[in-house]
PDB file of C-alpha atoms in Angstrom:
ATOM      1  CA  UNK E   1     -22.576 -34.312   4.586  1.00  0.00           C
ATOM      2  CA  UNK E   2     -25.063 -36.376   6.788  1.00  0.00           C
ATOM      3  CA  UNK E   3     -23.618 -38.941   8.869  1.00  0.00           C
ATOM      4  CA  UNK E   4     -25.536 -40.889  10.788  1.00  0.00           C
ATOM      5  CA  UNK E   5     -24.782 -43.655  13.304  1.00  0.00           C
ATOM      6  CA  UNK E   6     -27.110 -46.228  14.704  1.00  0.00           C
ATOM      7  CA  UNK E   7     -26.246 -48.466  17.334  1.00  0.00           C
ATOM      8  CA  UNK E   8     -22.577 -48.094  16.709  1.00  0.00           C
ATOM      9  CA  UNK E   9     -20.162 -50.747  18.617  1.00  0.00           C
ATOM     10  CA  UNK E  10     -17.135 -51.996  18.985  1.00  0.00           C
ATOM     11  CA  UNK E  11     -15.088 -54.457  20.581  1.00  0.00           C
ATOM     12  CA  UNK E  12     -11.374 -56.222  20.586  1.00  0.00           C
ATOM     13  CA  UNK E  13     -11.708 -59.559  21.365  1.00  0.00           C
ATOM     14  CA  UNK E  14     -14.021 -59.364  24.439  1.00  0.00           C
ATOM     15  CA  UNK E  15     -13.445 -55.969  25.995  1.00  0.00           C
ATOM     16  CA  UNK E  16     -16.546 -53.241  24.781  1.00  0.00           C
ATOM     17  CA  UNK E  17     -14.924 -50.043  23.303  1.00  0.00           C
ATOM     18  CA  UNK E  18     -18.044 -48.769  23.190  1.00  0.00           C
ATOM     19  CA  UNK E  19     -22.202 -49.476  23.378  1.00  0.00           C
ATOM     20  CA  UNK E  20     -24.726 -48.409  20.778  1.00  0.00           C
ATOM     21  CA  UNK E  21     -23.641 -44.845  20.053  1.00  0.00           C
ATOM     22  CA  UNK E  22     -26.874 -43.123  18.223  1.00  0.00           C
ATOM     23  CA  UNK E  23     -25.827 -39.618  16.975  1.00  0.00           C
ATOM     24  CA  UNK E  24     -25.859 -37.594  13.722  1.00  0.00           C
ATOM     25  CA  UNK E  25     -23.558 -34.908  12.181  1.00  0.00           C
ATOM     26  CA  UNK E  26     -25.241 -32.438  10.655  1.00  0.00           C
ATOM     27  CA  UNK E  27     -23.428 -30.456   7.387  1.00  0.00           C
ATOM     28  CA  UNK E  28     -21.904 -26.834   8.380  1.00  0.00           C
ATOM     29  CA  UNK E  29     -22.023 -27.991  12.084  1.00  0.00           C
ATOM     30  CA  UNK E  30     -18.518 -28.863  14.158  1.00  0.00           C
ATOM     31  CA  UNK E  31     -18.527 -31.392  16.880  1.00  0.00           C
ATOM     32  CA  UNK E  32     -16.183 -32.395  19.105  1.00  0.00           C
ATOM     33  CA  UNK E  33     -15.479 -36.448  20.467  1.00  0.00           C
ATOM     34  CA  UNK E  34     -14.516 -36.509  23.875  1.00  0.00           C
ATOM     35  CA  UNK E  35     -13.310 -38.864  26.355  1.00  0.00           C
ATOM     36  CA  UNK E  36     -10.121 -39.773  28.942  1.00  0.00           C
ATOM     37  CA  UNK E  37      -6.943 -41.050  26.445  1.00  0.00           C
ATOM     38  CA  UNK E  38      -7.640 -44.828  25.935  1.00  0.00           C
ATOM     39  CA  UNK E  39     -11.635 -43.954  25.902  1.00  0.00           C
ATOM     40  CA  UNK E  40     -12.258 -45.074  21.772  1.00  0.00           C
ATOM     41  CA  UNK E  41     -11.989 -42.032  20.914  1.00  0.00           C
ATOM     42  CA  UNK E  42      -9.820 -42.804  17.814  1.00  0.00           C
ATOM     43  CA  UNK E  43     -11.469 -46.424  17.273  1.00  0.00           C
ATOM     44  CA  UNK E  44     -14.701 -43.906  16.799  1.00  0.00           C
ATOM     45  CA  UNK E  45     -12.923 -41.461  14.328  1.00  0.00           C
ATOM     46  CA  UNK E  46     -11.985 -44.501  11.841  1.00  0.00           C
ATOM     47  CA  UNK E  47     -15.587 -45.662  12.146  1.00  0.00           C
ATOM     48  CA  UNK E  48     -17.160 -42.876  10.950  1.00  0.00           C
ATOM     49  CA  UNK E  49     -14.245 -41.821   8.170  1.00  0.00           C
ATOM     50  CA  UNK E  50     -15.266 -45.430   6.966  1.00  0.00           C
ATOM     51  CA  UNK E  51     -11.669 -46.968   7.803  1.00  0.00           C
ATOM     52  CA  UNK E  52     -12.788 -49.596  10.704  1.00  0.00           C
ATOM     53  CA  UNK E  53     -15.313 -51.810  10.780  1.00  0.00           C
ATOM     54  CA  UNK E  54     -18.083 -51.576  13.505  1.00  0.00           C
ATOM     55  CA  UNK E  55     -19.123 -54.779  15.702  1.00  0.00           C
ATOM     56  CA  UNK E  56     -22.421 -54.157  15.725  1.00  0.00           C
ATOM     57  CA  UNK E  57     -24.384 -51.023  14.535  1.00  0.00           C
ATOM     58  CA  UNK E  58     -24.738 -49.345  10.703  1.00  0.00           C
ATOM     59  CA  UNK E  59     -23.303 -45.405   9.423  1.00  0.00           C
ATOM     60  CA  UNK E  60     -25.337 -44.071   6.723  1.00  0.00           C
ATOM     61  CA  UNK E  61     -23.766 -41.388   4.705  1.00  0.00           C
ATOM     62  CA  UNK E  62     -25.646 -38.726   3.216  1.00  0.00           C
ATOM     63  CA  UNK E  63     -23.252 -37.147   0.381  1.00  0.00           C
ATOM     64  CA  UNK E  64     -24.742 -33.554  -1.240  1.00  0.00           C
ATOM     65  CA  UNK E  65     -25.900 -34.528  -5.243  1.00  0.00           C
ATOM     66  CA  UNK E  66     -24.652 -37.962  -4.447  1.00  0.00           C
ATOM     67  CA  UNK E  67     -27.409 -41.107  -4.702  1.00  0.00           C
ATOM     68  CA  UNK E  68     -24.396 -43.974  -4.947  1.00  0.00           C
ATOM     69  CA  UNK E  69     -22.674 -44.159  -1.976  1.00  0.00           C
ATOM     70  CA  UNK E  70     -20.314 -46.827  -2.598  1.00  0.00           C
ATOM     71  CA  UNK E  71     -17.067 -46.741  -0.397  1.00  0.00           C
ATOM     72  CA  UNK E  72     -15.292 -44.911  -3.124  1.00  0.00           C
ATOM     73  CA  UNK E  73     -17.743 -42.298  -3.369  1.00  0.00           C
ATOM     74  CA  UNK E  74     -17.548 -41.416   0.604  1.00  0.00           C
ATOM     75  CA  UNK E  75     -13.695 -41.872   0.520  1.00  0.00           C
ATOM     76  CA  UNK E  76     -13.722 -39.197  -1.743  1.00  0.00           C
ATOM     77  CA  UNK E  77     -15.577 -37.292   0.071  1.00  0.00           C
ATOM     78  CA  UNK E  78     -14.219 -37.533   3.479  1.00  0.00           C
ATOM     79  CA  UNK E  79     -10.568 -35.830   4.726  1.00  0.00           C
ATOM     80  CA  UNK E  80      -9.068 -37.102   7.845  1.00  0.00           C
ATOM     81  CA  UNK E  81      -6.018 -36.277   9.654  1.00  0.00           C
ATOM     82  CA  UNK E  82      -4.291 -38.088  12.443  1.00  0.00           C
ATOM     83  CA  UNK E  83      -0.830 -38.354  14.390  1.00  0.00           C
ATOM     84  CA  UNK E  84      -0.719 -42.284  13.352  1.00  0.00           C
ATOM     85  CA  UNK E  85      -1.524 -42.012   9.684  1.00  0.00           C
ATOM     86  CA  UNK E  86       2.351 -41.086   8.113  1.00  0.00           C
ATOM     87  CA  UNK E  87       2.994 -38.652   5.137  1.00  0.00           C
ATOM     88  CA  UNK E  88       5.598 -40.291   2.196  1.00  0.00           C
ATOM     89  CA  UNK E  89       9.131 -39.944   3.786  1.00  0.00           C
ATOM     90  CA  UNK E  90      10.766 -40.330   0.261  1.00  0.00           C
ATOM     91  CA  UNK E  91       8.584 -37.262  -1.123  1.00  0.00           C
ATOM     92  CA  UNK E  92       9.286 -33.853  -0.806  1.00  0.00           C
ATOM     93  CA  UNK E  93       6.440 -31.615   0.378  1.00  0.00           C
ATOM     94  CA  UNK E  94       5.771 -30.523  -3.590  1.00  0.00           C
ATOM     95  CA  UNK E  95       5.689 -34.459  -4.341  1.00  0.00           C
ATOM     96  CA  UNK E  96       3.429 -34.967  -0.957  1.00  0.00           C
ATOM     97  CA  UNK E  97       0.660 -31.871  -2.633  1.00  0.00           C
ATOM     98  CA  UNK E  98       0.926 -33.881  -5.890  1.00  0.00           C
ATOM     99  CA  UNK E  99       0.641 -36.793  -5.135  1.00  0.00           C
ATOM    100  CA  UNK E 100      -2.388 -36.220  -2.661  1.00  0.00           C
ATOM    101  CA  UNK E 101      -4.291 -34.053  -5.303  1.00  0.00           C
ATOM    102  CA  UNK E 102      -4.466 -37.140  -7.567  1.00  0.00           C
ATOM    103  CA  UNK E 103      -6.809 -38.474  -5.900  1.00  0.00           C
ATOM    104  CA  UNK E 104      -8.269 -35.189  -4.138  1.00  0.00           C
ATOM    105  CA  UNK E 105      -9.877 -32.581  -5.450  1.00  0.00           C
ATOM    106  CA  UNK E 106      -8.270 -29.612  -3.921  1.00  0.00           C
ATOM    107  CA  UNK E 107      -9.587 -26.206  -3.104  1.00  0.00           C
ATOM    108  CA  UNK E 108      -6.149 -24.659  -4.242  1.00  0.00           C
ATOM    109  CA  UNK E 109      -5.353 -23.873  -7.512  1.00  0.00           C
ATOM    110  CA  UNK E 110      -1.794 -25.183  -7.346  1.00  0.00           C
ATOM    111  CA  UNK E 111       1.168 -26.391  -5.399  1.00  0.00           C
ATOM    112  CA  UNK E 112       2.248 -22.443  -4.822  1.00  0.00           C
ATOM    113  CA  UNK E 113      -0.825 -21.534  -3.094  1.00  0.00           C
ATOM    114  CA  UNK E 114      -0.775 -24.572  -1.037  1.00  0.00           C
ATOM    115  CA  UNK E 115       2.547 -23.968   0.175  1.00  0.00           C
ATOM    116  CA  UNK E 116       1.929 -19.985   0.841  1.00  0.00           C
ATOM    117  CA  UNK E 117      -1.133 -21.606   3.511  1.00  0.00           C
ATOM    118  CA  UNK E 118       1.126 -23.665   5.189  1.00  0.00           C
ATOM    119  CA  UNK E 119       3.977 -21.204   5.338  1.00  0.00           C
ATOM    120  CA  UNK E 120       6.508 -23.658   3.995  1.00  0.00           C
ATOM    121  CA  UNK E 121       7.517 -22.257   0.768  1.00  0.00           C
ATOM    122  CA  UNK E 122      11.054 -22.238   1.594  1.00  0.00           C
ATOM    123  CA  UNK E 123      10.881 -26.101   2.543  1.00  0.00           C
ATOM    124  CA  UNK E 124       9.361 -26.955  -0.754  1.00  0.00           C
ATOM    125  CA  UNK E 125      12.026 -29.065  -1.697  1.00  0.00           C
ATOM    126  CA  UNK E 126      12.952 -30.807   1.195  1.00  0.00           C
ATOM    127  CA  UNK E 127      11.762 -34.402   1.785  1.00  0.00           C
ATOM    128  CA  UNK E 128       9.260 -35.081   4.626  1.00  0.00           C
ATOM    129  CA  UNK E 129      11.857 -36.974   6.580  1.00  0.00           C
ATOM    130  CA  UNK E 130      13.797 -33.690   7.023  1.00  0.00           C
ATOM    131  CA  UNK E 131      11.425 -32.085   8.211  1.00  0.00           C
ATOM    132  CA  UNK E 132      10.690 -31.310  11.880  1.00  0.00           C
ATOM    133  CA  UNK E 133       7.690 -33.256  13.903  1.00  0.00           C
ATOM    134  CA  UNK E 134       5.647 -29.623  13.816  1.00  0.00           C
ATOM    135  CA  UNK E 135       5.978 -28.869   9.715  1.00  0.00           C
ATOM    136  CA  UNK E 136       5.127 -32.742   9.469  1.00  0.00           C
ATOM    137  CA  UNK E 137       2.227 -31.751  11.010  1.00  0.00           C
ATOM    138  CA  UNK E 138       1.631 -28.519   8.976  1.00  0.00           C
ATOM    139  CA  UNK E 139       1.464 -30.663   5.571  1.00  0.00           C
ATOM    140  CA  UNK E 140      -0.823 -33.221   7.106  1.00  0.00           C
ATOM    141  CA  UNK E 141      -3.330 -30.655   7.945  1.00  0.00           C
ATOM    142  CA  UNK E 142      -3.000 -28.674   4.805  1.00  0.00           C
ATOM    143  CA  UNK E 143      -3.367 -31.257   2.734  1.00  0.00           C
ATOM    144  CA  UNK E 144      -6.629 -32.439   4.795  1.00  0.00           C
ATOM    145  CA  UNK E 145      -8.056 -28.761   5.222  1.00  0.00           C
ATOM    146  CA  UNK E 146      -7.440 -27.849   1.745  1.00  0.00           C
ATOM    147  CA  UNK E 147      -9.115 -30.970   0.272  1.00  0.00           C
ATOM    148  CA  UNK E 148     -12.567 -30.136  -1.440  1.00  0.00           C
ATOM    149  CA  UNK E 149     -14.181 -32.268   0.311  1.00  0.00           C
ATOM    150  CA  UNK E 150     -17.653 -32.578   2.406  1.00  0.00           C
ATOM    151  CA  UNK E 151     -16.971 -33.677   6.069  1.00  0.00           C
ATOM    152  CA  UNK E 152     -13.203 -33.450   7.894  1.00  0.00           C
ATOM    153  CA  UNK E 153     -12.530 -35.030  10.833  1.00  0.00           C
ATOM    154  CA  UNK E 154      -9.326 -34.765  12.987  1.00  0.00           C
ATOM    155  CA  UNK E 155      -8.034 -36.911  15.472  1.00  0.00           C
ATOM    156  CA  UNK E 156      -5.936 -34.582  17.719  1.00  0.00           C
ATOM    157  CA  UNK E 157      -4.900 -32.258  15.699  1.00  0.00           C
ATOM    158  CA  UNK E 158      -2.190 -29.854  17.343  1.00  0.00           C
ATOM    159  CA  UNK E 159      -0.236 -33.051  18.056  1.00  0.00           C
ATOM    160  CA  UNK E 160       3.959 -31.345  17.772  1.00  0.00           C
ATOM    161  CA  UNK E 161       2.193 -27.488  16.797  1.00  0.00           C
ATOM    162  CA  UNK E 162       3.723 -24.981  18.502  1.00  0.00           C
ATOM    163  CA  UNK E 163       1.756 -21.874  20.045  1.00  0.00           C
ATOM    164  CA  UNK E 164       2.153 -19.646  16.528  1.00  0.00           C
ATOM    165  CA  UNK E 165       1.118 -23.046  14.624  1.00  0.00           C
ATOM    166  CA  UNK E 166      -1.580 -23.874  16.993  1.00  0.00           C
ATOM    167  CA  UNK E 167      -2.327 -20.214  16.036  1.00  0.00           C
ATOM    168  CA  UNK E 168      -2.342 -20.897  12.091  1.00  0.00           C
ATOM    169  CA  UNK E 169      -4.865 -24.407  12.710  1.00  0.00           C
ATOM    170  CA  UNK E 170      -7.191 -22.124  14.757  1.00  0.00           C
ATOM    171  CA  UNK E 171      -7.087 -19.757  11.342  1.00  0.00           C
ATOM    172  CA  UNK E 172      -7.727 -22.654   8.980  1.00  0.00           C
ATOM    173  CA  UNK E 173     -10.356 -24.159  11.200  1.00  0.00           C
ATOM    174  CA  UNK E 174     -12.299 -20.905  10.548  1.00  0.00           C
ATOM    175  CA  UNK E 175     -11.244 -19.537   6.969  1.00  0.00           C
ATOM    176  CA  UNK E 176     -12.064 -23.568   5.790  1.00  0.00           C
ATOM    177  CA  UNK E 177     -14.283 -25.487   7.074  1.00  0.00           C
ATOM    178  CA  UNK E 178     -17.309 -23.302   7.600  1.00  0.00           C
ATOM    179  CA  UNK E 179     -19.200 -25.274   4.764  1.00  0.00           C
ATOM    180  CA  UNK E 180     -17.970 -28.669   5.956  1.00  0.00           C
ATOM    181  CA  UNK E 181     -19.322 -31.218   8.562  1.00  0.00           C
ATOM    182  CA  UNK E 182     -16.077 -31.618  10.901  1.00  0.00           C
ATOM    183  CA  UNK E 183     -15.558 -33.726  13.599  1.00  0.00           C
ATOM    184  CA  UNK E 184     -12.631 -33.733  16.003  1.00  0.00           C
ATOM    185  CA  UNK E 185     -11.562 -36.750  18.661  1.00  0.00           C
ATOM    186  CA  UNK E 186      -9.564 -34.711  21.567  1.00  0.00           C
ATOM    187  CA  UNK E 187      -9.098 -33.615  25.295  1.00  0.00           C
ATOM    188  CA  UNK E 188      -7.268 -30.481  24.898  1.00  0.00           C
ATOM    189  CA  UNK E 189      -9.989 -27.525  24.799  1.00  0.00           C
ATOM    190  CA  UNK E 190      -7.651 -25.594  22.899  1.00  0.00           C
ATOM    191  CA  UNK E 191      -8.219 -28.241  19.708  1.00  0.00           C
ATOM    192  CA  UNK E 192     -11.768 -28.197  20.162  1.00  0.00           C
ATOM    193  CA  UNK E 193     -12.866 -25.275  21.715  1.00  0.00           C
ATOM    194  CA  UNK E 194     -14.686 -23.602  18.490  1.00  0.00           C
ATOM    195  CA  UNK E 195     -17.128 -26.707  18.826  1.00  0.00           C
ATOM    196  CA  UNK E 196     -20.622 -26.414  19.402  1.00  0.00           C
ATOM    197  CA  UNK E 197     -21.297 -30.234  19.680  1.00  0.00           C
ATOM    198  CA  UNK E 198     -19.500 -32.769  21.806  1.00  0.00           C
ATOM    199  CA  UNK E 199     -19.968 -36.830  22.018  1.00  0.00           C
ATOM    200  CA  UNK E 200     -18.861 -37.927  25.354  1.00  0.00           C
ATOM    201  CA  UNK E 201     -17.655 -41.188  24.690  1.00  0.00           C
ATOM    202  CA  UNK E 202     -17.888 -42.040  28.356  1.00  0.00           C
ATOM    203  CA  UNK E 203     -21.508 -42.149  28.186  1.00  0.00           C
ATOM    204  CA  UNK E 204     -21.517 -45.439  25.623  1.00  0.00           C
ATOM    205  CA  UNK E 205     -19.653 -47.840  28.002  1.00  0.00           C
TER     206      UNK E 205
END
């Protein structure tokens, strides 16, 4: 996926996130969004997955075999992951898979293989709200890394991963996402340090 963004702004009342950001993703590439915590870093992120509205500026999405890009159609075609978006409580991790691959296509064959990835088999049963902060955090990024989809982007990904988890995302990052555009909002090197692009959200102020 193409994503390109032209002029992008945004404001909250009348405080400037950020000024006229002109930049384009490029498919197979990985970039990294930078900037001090409080920067827009996030406020970007949900731009560009199409789940905030810009103040001023356009995205255009350019989807592989796609001519209709409708909202649906880049939905569809966009996984994101972040600390502030919640997983079912109520659902046990088999529910979670289930429920998320009716509406992604998923590059797993079933819920089995999912859980072998995300080393959880033995929780497989166990609703999300038993679960601690860091296997939370596990499921969230399975379900996003594992989603057939064109371009990921992750907003601070290791958020509760321990070193031998932060281990594991390092090993997903490169087994699965190689063909994908994916773009990840941070300051720790450590969740970003495999990218070859960064936006420096400082320099749109």
């Amino acid at each position: 996926m193409t994503i390109q963004l032209t002029d992008i702004s945004k404001r909250f009342g009348y405080e400037w996130i950020f000024k006229k950001i002109n930049y384009q993703f490029l498919p197979n590439e990985k970039y990294a969004i930078l900037g001090n915590n409080g920067s827009g870093k996030s406020t970007l992120l949900k731009i560009i997955a199409n789940g905030m509205l810009p103040s001023f500026g356009k995205i255009a999405y350019n989807i592989q075999n796609k001519n209709d890009c409708s909202d649906d159609v880049i939905n569809q075609a966009i996984g994101y992951a972040a600390p502030y978006v919640e997983l079912i409580n109520e659902f046990t991790i088999t529910e979670m898979y289930e429920f998320h691959a009716s509406f992604k296509t998923m590059a797993v064959n079933n819920v089995q293989e999912f859980l072998q990835i995300i080393d959880l088999e033995k929780a497989k049963n166990k609703s999300i709200k038993q679960l601690s902060s860091g296997m939370k955090q596990r499921v969230k990024l399975g379900l996003i890394l594992l989603s057939d989809v064109e371009a990921i982007l992750l907003d601070e990904p290791t958020t509760n991963l321990d070193e031998n988890s932060i281990q594991w995302y390092h090993h997903m990052i490169e087994k699965y996402t190689n063909n994908k555009t994916l773009i990840i909002s941070s300051n720790q090197p450590i969740e970003y340090e495999f990218c070859k692009h960064h936006l420096h959200i400082n320099d749109y102020k």
